[in-house]
Coordinates of N, CA, C and O in Angstrom, one line a residue:
X1 N 9.7 -19.9 6.9 CA 8.3 -19.8 7.1 C 7.7 -21.2 7.3 O 6.8 -21.4 8.1
X2 N 8.2 -22.2 6.5 CA 7.7 -23.5 6.6 C 8.0 -24.2 8.0 O 7.4 -25.1 8.4
X3 N 9.0 -23.6 8.6 CA 9.4 -24.1 9.9 C 8.6 -23.5 11.1 O 8.8 -23.8 12.2
X4 N 7.5 -22.7 10.7 CA 6.7 -22.2 11.8 C 7.0 -20.8 12.3 O 6.6 -20.4 13.3
X5 N 7.8 -20.0 11.5 CA 8.3 -18.7 11.9 C 7.2 -17.6 11.9 O 7.3 -16.6 12.6
X6 N 6.2 -17.8 11.1 CA 5.2 -16.8 10.9 C 4.4 -16.4 12.1 O 4.3 -15.2 12.5
X7 N 3.8 -17.4 12.8 CA 3.0 -17.0 14.0 C 3.9 -16.2 15.1 O 3.4 -15.2 15.6
X8 N 5.1 -16.6 15.4 CA 5.9 -15.8 16.3 C 6.2 -14.4 15.8 O 6.2 -13.4 16.6
X9 N 6.4 -14.3 14.5 CA 6.6 -12.9 13.9 C 5.4 -12.1 14.1 O 5.5 -10.9 14.4
X10 N 4.2 -12.7 13.9 CA 3.0 -11.9 14.0 C 2.8 -11.5 15.5 O 2.4 -10.4 15.8
X11 N 3.1 -12.4 16.4 CA 3.1 -12.0 17.8 C 4.0 -10.8 18.2 O 3.6 -10.0 19.0
X12 N 5.1 -10.8 17.5 CA 6.1 -9.7 17.8 C 5.5 -8.3 17.4 O 5.9 -7.3 17.9
X13 N 4.6 -8.3 16.4 CA 4.0 -7.1 16.0 C 3.3 -6.4 17.1 O 3.1 -5.1 17.0
X14 N 2.8 -7.1 18.1 CA 2.1 -6.5 19.2 C 2.8 -6.6 20.5 O 2.6 -5.7 21.4
X15 N 3.6 -7.6 20.7 CA 4.2 -7.8 22.0 C 5.7 -7.5 22.0 O 6.3 -7.5 23.1
X16 N 6.3 -7.2 20.9 CA 7.8 -7.0 20.9 C 8.1 -5.5 21.2 O 7.3 -4.7 21.3
X17 N 9.4 -5.3 21.3 CA 9.9 -3.9 21.5 C 9.7 -3.2 20.2 O 9.3 -3.8 19.2
X18 N 9.9 -1.9 20.2 CA 9.7 -1.1 19.0 C 10.6 -1.7 17.8 O 10.1 -1.8 16.7
X19 N 11.8 -2.0 18.2 CA 12.7 -2.6 17.2 C 12.2 -3.9 16.7 O 12.3 -4.2 15.5
X20 N 11.8 -4.7 17.6 CA 11.2 -6.1 17.2 C 10.0 -5.9 16.3 O 9.9 -6.7 15.3
X21 N 9.2 -5.0 16.6 CA 8.0 -4.7 15.7 C 8.4 -4.3 14.3 O 7.9 -4.8 13.3
X22 N 9.4 -3.4 14.2 CA 10.0 -3.0 12.9 C 10.5 -4.2 12.2 O 10.2 -4.4 11.0
X23 N 11.3 -5.0 12.9 CA 11.9 -6.2 12.2 C 10.9 -7.2 11.8 O 11.0 -7.8 10.7
X24 N 9.9 -7.5 12.6 CA 8.9 -8.4 12.3 C 8.1 -8.0 11.1 O 7.8 -8.8 10.2
X25 N 7.7 -6.7 11.1 CA 6.9 -6.2 9.9 C 7.8 -6.3 8.6 O 7.2 -6.7 7.6
X26 N 9.0 -6.0 8.7 CA 9.9 -6.1 7.5 C 10.1 -7.6 7.1 O 10.1 -7.8 5.9
X27 N 10.2 -8.4 8.0 CA 10.4 -9.9 7.7 C 9.1 -10.4 7.1 O 9.2 -11.2 6.1
X28 N 8.0 -10.1 7.6 CA 6.7 -10.5 7.1 C 6.5 -10.0 5.6 O 6.0 -10.7 4.8
X29 N 7.0 -8.8 5.4 CA 6.9 -8.2 4.0 C 7.7 -9.1 3.1 O 7.3 -9.5 2.0
X30 N 8.9 -9.5 3.5 CA 9.8 -10.3 2.6 C 9.2 -11.7 2.4 O 9.2 -12.2 1.3
X31 N 8.6 -12.3 3.5 CA 8.0 -13.6 3.4 C 6.8 -13.5 2.5 O 6.5 -14.5 1.8
X32 N 6.1 -12.4 2.4 CA 4.9 -12.3 1.7 C 5.1 -12.3 0.2 O 4.2 -12.4 -0.6
X33 N 6.4 -12.2 -0.3 CA 6.7 -12.2 -1.7 C 6.4 -13.6 -2.2 O 6.2 -13.8 -3.4
X34 N 6.3 -14.6 -1.4 CA 6.0 -16.0 -1.8 C 4.5 -16.1 -1.5 O 4.0 -16.0 -0.4
X35 N 3.8 -16.5 -2.6 CA 2.3 -16.6 -2.5 C 1.8 -17.5 -1.4 O 0.8 -17.1 -0.7
X36 N 2.4 -18.6 -1.2 CA 2.0 -19.5 -0.2 C 2.1 -18.9 1.2 O 1.4 -19.3 2.1
X37 N 3.1 -18.0 1.4 CA 3.2 -17.4 2.7 C 2.2 -16.3 2.9 O 1.8 -16.1 4.1
X38 N 1.6 -15.7 1.9 CA 0.6 -14.7 2.1 C -0.6 -15.2 2.8 O -1.1 -14.6 3.8
X39 N -1.0 -16.4 2.5 CA -2.2 -17.0 3.2 C -1.9 -17.3 4.6 O -2.6 -17.0 5.5
X40 N -0.7 -17.8 4.9 CA -0.3 -18.2 6.2 C -0.2 -16.9 7.1 O -0.6 -16.9 8.3
X41 N 0.4 -15.9 6.5 CA 0.6 -14.6 7.3 C -0.8 -14.1 7.7 O -1.0 -13.6 8.8
X42 N -1.7 -14.1 6.7 CA -3.1 -13.5 7.0 C -3.8 -14.4 8.0 O -4.4 -13.9 9.0
X43 N -3.7 -15.7 7.9 CA -4.4 -16.6 8.8 C -3.8 -16.5 10.2 O -4.5 -16.8 11.2
X44 N -2.5 -16.1 10.3 CA -1.9 -16.0 11.6 C -2.3 -14.7 12.3 O -1.9 -14.4 13.4
X45 N -3.1 -13.8 11.6 CA -3.7 -12.6 12.2 C -2.8 -11.4 12.0 O -2.9 -10.5 12.8
X46 N -2.0 -11.3 11.0 CA -1.1 -10.2 10.8 C -1.7 -8.9 10.4 O -1.2 -7.8 10.7
X47 N -2.8 -8.9 9.8 CA -3.4 -7.7 9.2 C -3.7 -6.6 10.3 O -3.2 -5.5 10.2
X48 N -4.5 -7.0 11.3 CA -4.8 -5.9 12.3 C -3.5 -5.3 13.0 O -3.5 -4.1 13.1
X49 N -2.5 -6.1 13.4 CA -1.4 -5.4 14.0 C -0.6 -4.6 13.0 O 0.0 -3.6 13.4
X50 N -0.5 -5.0 11.8 CA 0.2 -4.2 10.7 C -0.6 -2.9 10.6 O 0.1 -1.8 10.5
X51 N -1.9 -2.9 10.6 CA -2.6 -1.6 10.5 C -2.4 -0.8 11.7 O -2.2 0.4 11.6
X52 N -2.3 -1.4 12.9 CA -2.0 -0.6 14.1 C -0.7 0.1 14.0 O -0.5 1.2 14.4
X53 N 0.3 -0.6 13.4 CA 1.6 0.0 13.2 C 1.6 1.2 12.3 O 2.4 2.1 12.4
X54 N 0.6 1.2 11.4 CA 0.5 2.4 10.4 C 0.2 3.6 11.2 O 0.6 4.7 10.8
X55 N -0.5 3.5 12.3 CA -0.9 4.7 13.0 C -0.1 5.0 14.3 O 0.2 6.1 14.7
X56 N 0.4 3.9 14.9 CA 1.1 4.1 16.2 C 2.5 3.6 16.2 O 3.2 3.7 17.3
X57 N 3.0 3.1 15.1 CA 4.4 2.6 15.1 C 5.4 3.7 14.9 O 5.1 4.8 14.6
X58 N 6.6 3.3 15.0 CA 7.7 4.2 14.7 C 7.7 4.5 13.2 O 7.0 3.9 12.4
X59 N 8.5 5.5 12.8 CA 8.6 5.8 11.4 C 9.0 4.6 10.6 O 8.4 4.3 9.5
X60 N 9.9 3.9 11.1 CA 10.4 2.7 10.4 C 9.3 1.6 10.4 O 9.1 0.9 9.3
X61 N 8.6 1.4 11.5 CA 7.5 0.4 11.5 C 6.4 0.8 10.5 O 5.9 -0.1 9.9
X62 N 6.1 2.1 10.4 CA 5.1 2.5 9.4 C 5.5 2.1 8.0 O 4.7 1.6 7.2
X63 N 6.8 2.4 7.7 CA 7.3 2.0 6.3 C 7.1 0.5 6.1 O 6.6 0.1 5.1
X64 N 7.6 -0.2 7.1 CA 7.6 -1.7 6.9 C 6.2 -2.3 6.9 O 5.9 -3.2 6.2
X65 N 5.3 -1.7 7.8 CA 3.9 -2.2 7.8 C 3.2 -1.9 6.5 O 2.5 -2.8 6.0
X66 N 3.4 -0.7 6.0 CA 2.8 -0.4 4.7 C 3.3 -1.3 3.6 O 2.6 -1.8 2.7
X67 N 4.6 -1.6 3.7 CA 5.2 -2.5 2.7 C 4.7 -3.9 2.8 O 4.5 -4.6 1.8
X68 N 4.5 -4.3 4.0 CA 3.9 -5.7 4.2 C 2.5 -5.8 3.7 O 2.2 -6.7 3.0
X69 N 1.7 -4.8 4.0 CA 0.3 -4.8 3.5 C 0.3 -4.7 1.9 O -0.5 -5.3 1.3
X70 N 1.2 -3.9 1.4 CA 1.3 -3.8 -0.1 C 1.6 -5.2 -0.7 O 1.0 -5.6 -1.6
X71 N 2.6 -5.9 -0.1 CA 3.0 -7.2 -0.6 C 1.9 -8.2 -0.4 O 1.7 -9.0 -1.3
X72 N 1.2 -8.2 0.7 CA 0.1 -9.1 1.0 C -1.0 -8.9 0.0 O -1.7 -9.9 -0.3
X73 N -1.2 -7.7 -0.6 CA -2.2 -7.5 -1.5 C -1.9 -7.8 -3.0 O -2.7 -7.8 -3.9
X74 N -0.6 -8.2 -3.2 CA -0.2 -8.5 -4.6 C -0.8 -9.8 -5.0 O -0.5 -10.9 -4.4
X75 N -1.6 -9.8 -6.1 CA -2.1 -11.1 -6.7 C -3.0 -11.9 -5.8 O -3.2 -13.1 -6.0
X76 N -3.5 -11.3 -4.7 CA -4.3 -12.1 -3.8 C -5.6 -11.3 -3.5 O -5.6 -10.4 -2.7
X77 N -6.7 -11.7 -4.2 CA -7.9 -10.9 -4.1 C -8.5 -11.1 -2.7 O -9.1 -10.1 -2.2
X78 N -8.4 -12.2 -2.1 CA -8.9 -12.4 -0.7 C -8.2 -11.5 0.2 O -8.9 -10.9 1.1
X79 N -6.9 -11.4 0.1 CA -6.2 -10.5 1.0 C -6.5 -9.0 0.8 O -6.6 -8.2 1.7
X80 N -6.8 -8.6 -0.5 CA -7.2 -7.3 -0.8 C -8.5 -6.9 0.0 O -8.6 -5.8 0.6
X81 N -9.4 -7.8 0.0 CA -10.7 -7.6 0.7 C -10.4 -7.6 2.2 O -10.9 -6.7 2.9
X82 N -9.7 -8.6 2.7 CA -9.4 -8.6 4.2 C -8.7 -7.4 4.7 O -9.0 -6.9 5.7
X83 N -7.7 -6.9 3.9 CA -7.0 -5.7 4.3 C -7.9 -4.5 4.4 O -7.8 -3.7 5.4
X84 N -8.7 -4.3 3.4 CA -9.6 -3.2 3.4 C -10.7 -3.3 4.5 O -10.9 -2.4 5.2
X85 N -11.3 -4.5 4.7 CA -12.3 -4.7 5.7 C -11.7 -4.5 7.1 O -12.4 -4.1 8.0
X86 N -10.4 -4.7 7.3 CA -9.8 -4.5 8.6 C -9.5 -3.1 8.9 O -9.0 -2.7 10.0
X87 N -9.7 -2.2 7.9 CA -9.6 -0.8 8.1 C -8.2 -0.2 7.7 O -7.9 0.9 8.1
X88 N -7.5 -0.8 6.7 CA -6.2 -0.3 6.3 C -6.3 1.0 5.5 O -5.3 1.7 5.4
X89 N -7.3 1.2 4.7 CA -7.3 2.2 3.7 C -7.2 3.6 4.4 O -6.3 4.4 3.9
X90 N -7.9 4.0 5.4 CA -7.7 5.4 6.0 C -6.3 5.6 6.5 O -5.7 6.7 6.1
X91 N -5.7 4.7 7.2 CA -4.3 5.0 7.7 C -3.3 5.0 6.5 O -2.3 5.7 6.6
X92 N -3.5 4.2 5.5 CA -2.7 4.3 4.3 C -2.8 5.6 3.6 O -1.8 6.2 3.2
X93 N -4.0 6.1 3.5 CA -4.2 7.5 2.9 C -3.5 8.5 3.8 O -2.9 9.4 3.2
X94 N -3.6 8.4 5.1 CA -2.9 9.4 6.0 C -1.4 9.3 5.8 O -0.8 10.4 5.8
X95 N -0.9 8.2 5.5 CA 0.6 8.1 5.3 C 1.0 8.8 4.1 O 2.2 9.2 4.0
X96 N 0.1 9.0 3.1 CA 0.5 9.7 1.9 C 0.9 11.1 2.1 O 1.7 11.7 1.3
X97 N 0.5 11.7 3.2 CA 0.9 13.0 3.6 C 1.7 13.1 4.8 O 2.6 14.0 4.9
X98 N 1.6 12.2 5.7 CA 2.3 12.3 7.0 C 3.6 11.4 7.1 O 4.4 11.6 8.0
X99 N 3.7 10.5 6.2 CA 4.8 9.6 6.3 C 6.1 10.1 5.7 O 6.2 11.1 5.1
X100 N 7.2 9.3 5.9 CA 8.5 9.6 5.3 C 8.3 9.3 3.8 O 7.3 8.8 3.3
X101 N 9.3 9.6 3.0 CA 9.3 9.4 1.6 C 9.0 7.9 1.3 O 8.2 7.6 0.4
X102 N 9.7 7.0 2.0 CA 9.5 5.6 1.7 C 8.1 5.1 2.2 O 7.5 4.3 1.6
X103 N 7.7 5.7 3.3 CA 6.3 5.3 3.8 C 5.3 5.8 2.7 O 4.3 5.0 2.5
X104 N 5.5 7.0 2.2 CA 4.6 7.4 1.1 C 4.6 6.5 -0.1 O 3.6 6.2 -0.7
X105 N 5.8 6.1 -0.5 CA 5.9 5.1 -1.6 C 5.2 3.8 -1.3 O 4.4 3.3 -2.2
X106 N 5.4 3.3 -0.1 CA 4.7 2.0 0.2 C 3.2 2.2 0.4 O 2.4 1.3 0.0
X107 N 2.8 3.3 0.9 CA 1.3 3.5 1.1 C 0.7 3.6 -0.3 O -0.4 3.0 -0.5
X108 N 1.3 4.4 -1.2 CA 0.7 4.5 -2.5 C 0.7 3.2 -3.2 O -0.2 2.8 -3.9
X109 N 1.8 2.4 -3.0 CA 1.9 1.0 -3.6 C 0.8 0.1 -3.1 O 0.2 -0.7 -3.8
X110 N 0.6 0.2 -1.8 CA -0.5 -0.6 -1.2 C -1.9 -0.2 -1.7 O -2.7 -1.1 -2.0
X111 N -2.1 1.1 -1.8 CA -3.4 1.5 -2.4 C -3.5 1.1 -3.8 O -4.6 0.7 -4.3
X112 N -2.4 1.1 -4.6 CA -2.5 0.7 -6.0 C -2.9 -0.8 -6.0 O -3.8 -1.2 -6.8
X113 N -2.3 -1.6 -5.2 CA -2.6 -3.0 -5.2 C -4.1 -3.3 -4.6 O -4.8 -4.1 -5.1
X114 N -4.5 -2.5 -3.6 CA -5.8 -2.7 -3.1 C -6.9 -2.3 -4.1 O -8.0 -2.8 -4.1
X115 N -6.5 -1.3 -5.0 CA -7.4 -0.8 -6.0 C -7.7 -1.8 -7.1 O -8.4 -1.4 -8.1
X116 N -7.2 -2.9 -7.1 CA -7.5 -4.0 -8.1 C -8.9 -4.5 -7.7 O -9.5 -5.3 -8.5
X117 N -9.5 -4.2 -6.6 CA -10.8 -4.6 -6.1 C -11.8 -3.4 -6.3 O -11.5 -2.3 -5.8
X118 N -12.9 -3.7 -6.9 CA -13.8 -2.6 -7.2 C -14.4 -1.9 -6.0 O -14.6 -0.7 -6.0
X119 N -14.7 -2.7 -4.9 CA -15.2 -2.1 -3.7 C -14.1 -1.2 -3.1 O -14.4 -0.1 -2.5
X120 N -12.9 -1.6 -3.1 CA -11.8 -0.9 -2.6 C -11.5 0.4 -3.3 O -11.2 1.5 -2.7
X121 N -11.8 0.4 -4.6 CA -11.6 1.6 -5.4 C -12.5 2.7 -4.9 O -12.1 3.9 -4.7
X122 N -13.8 2.4 -4.6 CA -14.7 3.4 -4.0 C -14.2 3.8 -2.6 O -14.2 5.0 -2.3
X123 N -13.8 2.9 -1.8 CA -13.4 3.2 -0.4 C -12.1 4.1 -0.4 O -12.0 5.0 0.4
X124 N -11.2 3.8 -1.3 CA -10.0 4.6 -1.4 C -10.3 6.1 -1.7 O -9.7 7.0 -1.1
X125 N -11.2 6.3 -2.7 CA -11.5 7.6 -3.0 C -12.3 8.3 -1.9 O -12.1 9.5 -1.5
X126 N -13.2 7.6 -1.2 CA -14.0 8.1 -0.1 C -13.1 8.5 1.1 O -13.4 9.4 1.8
X127 N -11.9 7.8 1.2 CA -11.0 8.1 2.3 C -10.1 9.3 2.0 O -9.3 9.7 2.8
X128 N -10.3 9.9 0.8 CA -9.6 11.1 0.5 C -8.3 10.9 -0.2 O -7.4 11.8 -0.1
X129 N -8.1 9.8 -0.9 CA -6.7 9.5 -1.5 C -6.4 10.4 -2.7 O -5.2 10.6 -3.0
X130 N -7.3 10.9 -3.4 CA -7.0 11.6 -4.7 C -6.1 12.8 -4.5 O -5.0 12.9 -5.1
X131 N -6.4 13.8 -3.6 CA -5.5 14.9 -3.5 C -4.0 14.5 -3.1 O -3.1 15.0 -3.7
X132 N -3.8 13.7 -2.1 CA -2.4 13.4 -1.8 C -1.7 12.5 -2.9 O -0.5 12.7 -3.0
X133 N -2.5 11.7 -3.6 CA -1.9 11.0 -4.7 C -1.5 12.0 -5.8 O -0.4 11.9 -6.5
X134 N -2.3 13.1 -6.1 CA -1.9 14.1 -7.0 C -0.6 14.8 -6.5 O 0.3 15.0 -7.3
X135 N -0.5 15.1 -5.3 CA 0.7 15.7 -4.7 C 1.9 14.8 -4.9 O 3.0 15.3 -5.3
X136 N 1.7 13.5 -4.7 CA 2.9 12.6 -5.0 C 3.3 12.6 -6.4 O 4.5 12.5 -6.7
X137 N 2.4 12.8 -7.4 CA 2.7 12.9 -8.8 C 3.6 14.0 -9.1 O 4.4 14.0 -10.0
X138 N 3.5 15.1 -8.3 CA 4.3 16.3 -8.6 C 5.5 16.4 -7.7 O 6.5 16.9 -8.2
X139 N 5.4 16.0 -6.5 CA 6.4 16.3 -5.5 C 7.0 15.0 -4.9 O 8.0 15.1 -4.1
X140 N 6.6 13.8 -5.3 CA 7.1 12.6 -4.7 C 8.4 12.1 -5.3 O 8.8 12.7 -6.3
X141 N 8.9 11.1 -4.7 CA 10.1 10.4 -5.3 C 9.6 9.8 -6.6 O 8.5 9.6 -6.9
X142 N 10.6 9.3 -7.3 CA 10.3 8.6 -8.6 C 9.4 7.4 -8.3 O 8.4 7.1 -9.0
X143 N 9.7 6.6 -7.2 CA 8.9 5.4 -6.9 C 7.5 5.9 -6.4 O 6.5 5.2 -6.8
X144 N 7.4 6.9 -5.7 CA 6.1 7.4 -5.2 C 5.3 7.9 -6.5 O 4.1 7.6 -6.5
X145 N 5.9 8.5 -7.4 CA 5.2 8.9 -8.7 C 4.7 7.6 -9.4 O 3.6 7.6 -9.9
X146 N 5.5 6.6 -9.5 CA 5.1 5.4 -10.2 C 3.9 4.8 -9.5 O 3.0 4.4 -10.1
X147 N 4.0 4.7 -8.2 CA 2.9 4.1 -7.4 C 1.6 4.9 -7.4 O 0.5 4.3 -7.5
X148 N 1.8 6.2 -7.4 CA 0.6 7.1 -7.5 C 0.0 6.9 -8.9 O -1.3 6.8 -9.0
X149 N 0.8 6.9 -9.9 CA 0.2 6.7 -11.3 C -0.5 5.3 -11.4 O -1.5 5.2 -12.0
X150 N 0.1 4.3 -10.8 CA -0.5 3.0 -10.8 C -1.8 3.0 -10.0 O -2.8 2.4 -10.5
X151 N -1.9 3.7 -8.9 CA -3.1 3.8 -8.2 C -4.2 4.5 -9.0 O -5.3 4.0 -9.0
X152 N -3.8 5.6 -9.7 CA -4.8 6.3 -10.5 C -5.3 5.4 -11.6 O -6.4 5.5 -12.0
X153 N -4.4 4.6 -12.2 CA -4.8 3.7 -13.3 C -6.0 2.8 -12.8 O -7.0 2.6 -13.4
X154 N -5.8 2.3 -11.6 CA -6.8 1.4 -11.0 C -8.0 2.1 -10.5 O -9.2 1.6 -10.7
X155 N -7.8 3.3 -10.0 CA -9.0 4.1 -9.5 C -9.8 4.6 -10.6 O -11.0 4.7 -10.5
X156 N -9.2 4.8 -11.8 CA -10.0 5.4 -12.9 C -10.9 4.3 -13.6 O -11.6 4.7 -14.5
X157 N -10.8 3.1 -13.2 CA -11.8 2.1 -13.7 C -13.2 2.5 -13.4 O -14.1 2.3 -14.2
X158 N -13.4 3.2 -12.3 CA -14.7 3.7 -11.9 C -15.0 5.1 -12.6 O -14.2 6.0 -12.4
X159 N -16.1 5.2 -13.3 CA -16.4 6.4 -14.0 C -16.5 7.7 -13.1 O -16.0 8.7 -13.5
X160 N -17.1 7.5 -11.9 CA -17.2 8.7 -11.0 C -15.8 9.1 -10.6 O -15.5 10.3 -10.4
X161 N -14.9 8.1 -10.4 CA -13.5 8.5 -10.0 C -12.8 9.2 -11.1 O -12.0 10.1 -10.8
X162 N -13.0 8.8 -12.3 CA -12.4 9.5 -13.4 C -12.6 11.0 -13.4 O -11.7 11.8 -13.6
X163 N -13.9 11.4 -13.1 CA -14.2 12.8 -13.0 C -13.5 13.4 -11.8 O -12.9 14.5 -11.9
X164 N -13.5 12.8 -10.7 CA -12.9 13.3 -9.5 C -11.3 13.4 -9.7 O -10.7 14.4 -9.2
X165 N -10.7 12.5 -10.4 CA -9.3 12.5 -10.6 C -9.0 13.7 -11.5 O -8.0 14.5 -11.3
X166 N -9.8 13.9 -12.6 CA -9.5 15.1 -13.4 C -9.7 16.4 -12.7 O -8.9 17.3 -12.8
X167 N -10.8 16.5 -11.9 CA -11.1 17.7 -11.2 C -10.0 18.0 -10.2 O -9.7 19.2 -9.8
X168 N -9.3 17.0 -9.6 CA -8.3 17.2 -8.6 C -6.9 17.6 -9.3 O -6.0 17.9 -8.6
X169 N -6.9 17.7 -10.6 CA -5.7 18.1 -11.3 C -4.7 17.0 -11.6 O -3.5 17.4 -11.8
X170 N -5.1 15.8 -11.6 CA -4.1 14.7 -11.8 C -3.7 14.6 -13.3 O -2.6 14.0 -13.5
X171 N -4.5 15.1 -14.2 CA -4.1 14.8 -15.7 C -2.8 15.5 -16.1 O -2.0 14.8 -16.7
X172 N -2.6 16.8 -15.8 CA -1.3 17.3 -16.2 C 0.0 16.6 -15.7 O 0.9 16.3 -16.4
X173 N 0.0 16.3 -14.4 CA 1.2 15.6 -13.9 C 1.3 14.2 -14.5 O 2.4 13.6 -14.7
X174 N 0.2 13.5 -14.7 CA 0.2 12.2 -15.4 C 0.8 12.3 -16.8 O 1.6 11.5 -17.2
X175 N 0.4 13.3 -17.5 CA 0.9 13.6 -18.9 C 2.4 13.8 -18.8 O 3.2 13.3 -19.6
X176 N 2.8 14.6 -17.8 CA 4.2 14.9 -17.6 C 5.0 13.6 -17.4 O 6.2 13.5 -17.9
X177 N 4.5 12.7 -16.7 CA 5.2 11.4 -16.4 C 5.4 10.7 -17.7 O 6.4 9.9 -17.8
X178 N 4.6 10.9 -18.7 CA 4.8 10.2 -20.0 C 6.1 10.6 -20.7 O 6.7 9.9 -21.5
X179 N 6.5 11.8 -20.4 CA 7.8 12.3 -21.0 C 8.9 12.3 -20.0 O 10.1 12.1 -20.4
X180 N 8.7 12.7 -18.8 CA 9.8 12.8 -17.8 C 9.8 11.8 -16.8 O 10.8 11.8 -16.0
X181 N 8.9 10.9 -16.7 CA 8.9 9.8 -15.7 C 9.8 8.7 -16.0 O 10.3 8.5 -17.1
X182 N 9.9 7.8 -15.0 CA 10.6 6.5 -15.2 C 9.9 5.6 -16.2 O 8.7 5.9 -16.5
X183 N 10.5 4.6 -16.6 CA 9.9 3.6 -17.5 C 8.6 3.0 -16.9 O 7.6 2.9 -17.5
X184 N 8.7 2.7 -15.6 CA 7.5 2.2 -14.9 C 6.4 3.2 -14.8 O 5.2 2.9 -15.1
X185 N 6.7 4.4 -14.6 CA 5.7 5.5 -14.5 C 5.0 5.7 -15.9 O 3.8 6.0 -15.9
X186 N 5.8 5.5 -16.9 CA 5.3 5.7 -18.3 C 4.3 4.6 -18.7 O 3.4 4.8 -19.5
X187 N 4.4 3.5 -18.0 CA 3.5 2.4 -18.3 C 2.1 2.7 -17.9 O 1.1 2.4 -18.3

């Protein structure tokens, strides 16, 4: 990344072959685990093409784009705002029902991370995330259940959301996770 790899990778998100787009999104996700790369990736303009891949990319590109957005939102409040303002929340919510199992995991994880921002909490619920997150709690993979539970933890900071979460039936599957879920889900 320090050698200047990030701008060409961002360019590949829009100009590369389908395979190149998949690989670029995956590589940007991995690079985003380093905090100093997160800023560089966003400044290079990666957010809009990653969001575009959520809706028009291959199944693999959707998985990797959601994973990259998830990682870009970890511990970076500016990125959380930028990702939401660029329009990522509705396509991430759509992936909760239309994506592969791994895409659902990454979308729920991205929403969990984005929900550390109070404005995003409202936007996530307005985009219709509660019902598909409840579905993941009952029918998702272990990782999807963990991520959905984490998203609910952050969404429940808002009192209106707590009512909506309860009305949507999230409480029984959340309670079930306390006994039958993974250690992460139990947290």
